[in-house]
mmCIF file of C-alpha atoms in Angstrom:
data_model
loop_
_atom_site.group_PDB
_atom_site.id
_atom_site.type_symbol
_atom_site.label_atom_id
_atom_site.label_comp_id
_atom_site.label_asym_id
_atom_site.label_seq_id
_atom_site.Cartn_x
_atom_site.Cartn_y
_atom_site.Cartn_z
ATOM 1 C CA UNK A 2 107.709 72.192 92.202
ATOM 2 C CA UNK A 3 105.856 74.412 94.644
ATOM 3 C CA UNK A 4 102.907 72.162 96.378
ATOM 4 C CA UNK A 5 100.842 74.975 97.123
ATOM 5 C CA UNK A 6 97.254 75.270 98.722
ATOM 6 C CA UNK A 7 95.625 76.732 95.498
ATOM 7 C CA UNK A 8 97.636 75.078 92.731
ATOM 8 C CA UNK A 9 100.627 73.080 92.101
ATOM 9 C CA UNK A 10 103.022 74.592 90.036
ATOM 10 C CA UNK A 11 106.372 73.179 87.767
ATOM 11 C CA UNK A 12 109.439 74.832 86.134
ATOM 12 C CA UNK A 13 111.892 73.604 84.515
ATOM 13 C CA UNK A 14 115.276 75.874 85.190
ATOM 14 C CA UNK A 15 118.015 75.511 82.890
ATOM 15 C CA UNK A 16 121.269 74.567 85.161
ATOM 16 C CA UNK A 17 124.052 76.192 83.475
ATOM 17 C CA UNK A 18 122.154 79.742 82.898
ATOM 18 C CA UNK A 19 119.768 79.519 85.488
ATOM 19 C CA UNK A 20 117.019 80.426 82.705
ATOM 20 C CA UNK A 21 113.862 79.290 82.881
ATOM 21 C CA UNK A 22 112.632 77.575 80.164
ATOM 22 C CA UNK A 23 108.986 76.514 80.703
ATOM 23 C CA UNK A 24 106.161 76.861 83.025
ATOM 24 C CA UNK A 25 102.645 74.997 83.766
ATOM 25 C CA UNK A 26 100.467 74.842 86.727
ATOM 26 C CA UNK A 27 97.747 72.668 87.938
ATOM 27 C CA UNK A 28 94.355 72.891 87.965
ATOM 28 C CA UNK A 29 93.849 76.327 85.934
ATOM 29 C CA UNK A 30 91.353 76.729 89.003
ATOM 30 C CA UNK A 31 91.447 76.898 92.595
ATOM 31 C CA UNK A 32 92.255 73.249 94.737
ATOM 32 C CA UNK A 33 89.095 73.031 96.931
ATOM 33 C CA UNK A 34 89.768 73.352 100.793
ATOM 34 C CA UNK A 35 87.430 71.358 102.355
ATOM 35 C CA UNK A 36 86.130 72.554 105.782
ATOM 36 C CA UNK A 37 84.089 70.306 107.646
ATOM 37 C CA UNK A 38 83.928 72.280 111.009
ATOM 38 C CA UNK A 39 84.918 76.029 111.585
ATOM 39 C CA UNK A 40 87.741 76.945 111.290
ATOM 40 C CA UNK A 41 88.977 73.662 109.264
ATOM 41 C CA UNK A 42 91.294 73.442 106.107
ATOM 42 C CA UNK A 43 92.227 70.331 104.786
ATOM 43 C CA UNK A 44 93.289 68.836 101.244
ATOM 44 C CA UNK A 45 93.567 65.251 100.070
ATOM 45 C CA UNK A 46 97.403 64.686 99.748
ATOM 46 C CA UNK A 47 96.025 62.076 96.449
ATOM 47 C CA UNK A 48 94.386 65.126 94.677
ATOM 48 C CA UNK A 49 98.412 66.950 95.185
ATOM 49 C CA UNK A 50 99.872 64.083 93.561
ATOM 50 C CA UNK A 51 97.497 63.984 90.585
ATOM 51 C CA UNK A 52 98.088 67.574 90.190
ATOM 52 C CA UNK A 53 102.057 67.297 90.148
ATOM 53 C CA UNK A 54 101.384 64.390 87.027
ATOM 54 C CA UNK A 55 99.442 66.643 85.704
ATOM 55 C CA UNK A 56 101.197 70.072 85.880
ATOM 56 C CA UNK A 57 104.919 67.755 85.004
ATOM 57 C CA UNK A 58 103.074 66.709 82.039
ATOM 58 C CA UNK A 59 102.280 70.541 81.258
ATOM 59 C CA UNK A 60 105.690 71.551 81.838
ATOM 60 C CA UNK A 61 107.338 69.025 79.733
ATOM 61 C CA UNK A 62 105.108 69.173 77.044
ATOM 62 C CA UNK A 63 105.235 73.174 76.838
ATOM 63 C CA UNK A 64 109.420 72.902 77.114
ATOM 64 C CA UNK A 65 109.909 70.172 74.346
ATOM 65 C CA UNK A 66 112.765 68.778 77.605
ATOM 66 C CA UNK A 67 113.462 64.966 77.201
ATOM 67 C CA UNK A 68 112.195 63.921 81.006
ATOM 68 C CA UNK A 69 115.357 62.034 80.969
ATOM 69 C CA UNK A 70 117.638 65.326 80.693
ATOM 70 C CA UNK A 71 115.987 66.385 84.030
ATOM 71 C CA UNK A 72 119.420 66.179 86.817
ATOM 72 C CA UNK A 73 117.772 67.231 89.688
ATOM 73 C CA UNK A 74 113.774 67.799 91.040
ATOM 74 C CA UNK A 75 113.325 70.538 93.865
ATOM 75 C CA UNK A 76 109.994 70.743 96.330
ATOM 76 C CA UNK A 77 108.737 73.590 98.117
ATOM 77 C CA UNK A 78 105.140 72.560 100.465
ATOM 78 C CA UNK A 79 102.757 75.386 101.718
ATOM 79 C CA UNK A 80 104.311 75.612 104.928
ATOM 80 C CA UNK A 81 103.054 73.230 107.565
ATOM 81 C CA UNK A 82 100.907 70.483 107.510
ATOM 82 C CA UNK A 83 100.148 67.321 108.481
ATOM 83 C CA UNK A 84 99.937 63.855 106.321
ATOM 84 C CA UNK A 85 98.982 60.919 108.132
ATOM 85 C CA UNK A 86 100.413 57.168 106.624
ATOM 86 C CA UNK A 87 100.088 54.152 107.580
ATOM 87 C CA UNK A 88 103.141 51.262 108.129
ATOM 88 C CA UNK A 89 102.812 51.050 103.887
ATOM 89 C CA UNK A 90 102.349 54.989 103.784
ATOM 90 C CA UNK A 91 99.043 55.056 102.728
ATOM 91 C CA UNK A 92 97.226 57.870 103.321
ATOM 92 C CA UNK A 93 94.895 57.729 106.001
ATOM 93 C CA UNK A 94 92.733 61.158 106.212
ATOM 94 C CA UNK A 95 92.864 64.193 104.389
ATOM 95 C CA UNK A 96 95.638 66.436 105.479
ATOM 96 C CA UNK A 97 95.478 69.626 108.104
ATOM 97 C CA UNK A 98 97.200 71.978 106.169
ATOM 98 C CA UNK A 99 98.475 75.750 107.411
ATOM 99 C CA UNK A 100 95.320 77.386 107.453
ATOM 100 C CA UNK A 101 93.546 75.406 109.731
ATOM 101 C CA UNK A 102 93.112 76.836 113.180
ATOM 102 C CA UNK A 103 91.776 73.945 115.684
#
């Protein structure tokens, strides 16, 4: 998976060949980056998650890949940023992510 700021995208890598065998991201548009005050960027960490179902379900259903023959999951995140949890690790704000500049 790459978690990135516009889009969350999914491959599935075949381990033997290294081939890749499918590809799906998610949404087909832009993720919003919501800016409340100049200079500003944040993203609801919830909206991420609903786009990694989302672009998994793309990637498995474009591969044909039994979910079950998956050995190992890899994540790359769009560089830094910061998610704030709670003792249960709920989220508690939107996170700062790397383009913000306060």
């Amino acid at each position: 998976y790459d978690i990135g700021s516009s889009s969350i995208k999914a491959a599935i890598i075949d381990g033997a060949t290294n081939q890749q065998i499918s590809v799906a991201h998610f949404p087909e548009t832009e993720l919003d980056i919501s800016s409340p005050k100049a200079g500003w960027a944040e993203q609801g960490p919830d909206l991420w998650w609903e786009c990694v179902v989302q672009a998994t379900r793309a990637v498995l259903g474009k591969s044909g890949v039994d979910a079950s023959k998956i050995d190992g999951i890899g994540i790359s995140y769009q560089m830094h940023g910061l998610v704030m949890v709670d003792k249960d690790y709920k989220v508690l704000r939107p996170s700062i992510i790397w383009c913000d500049s306060r």
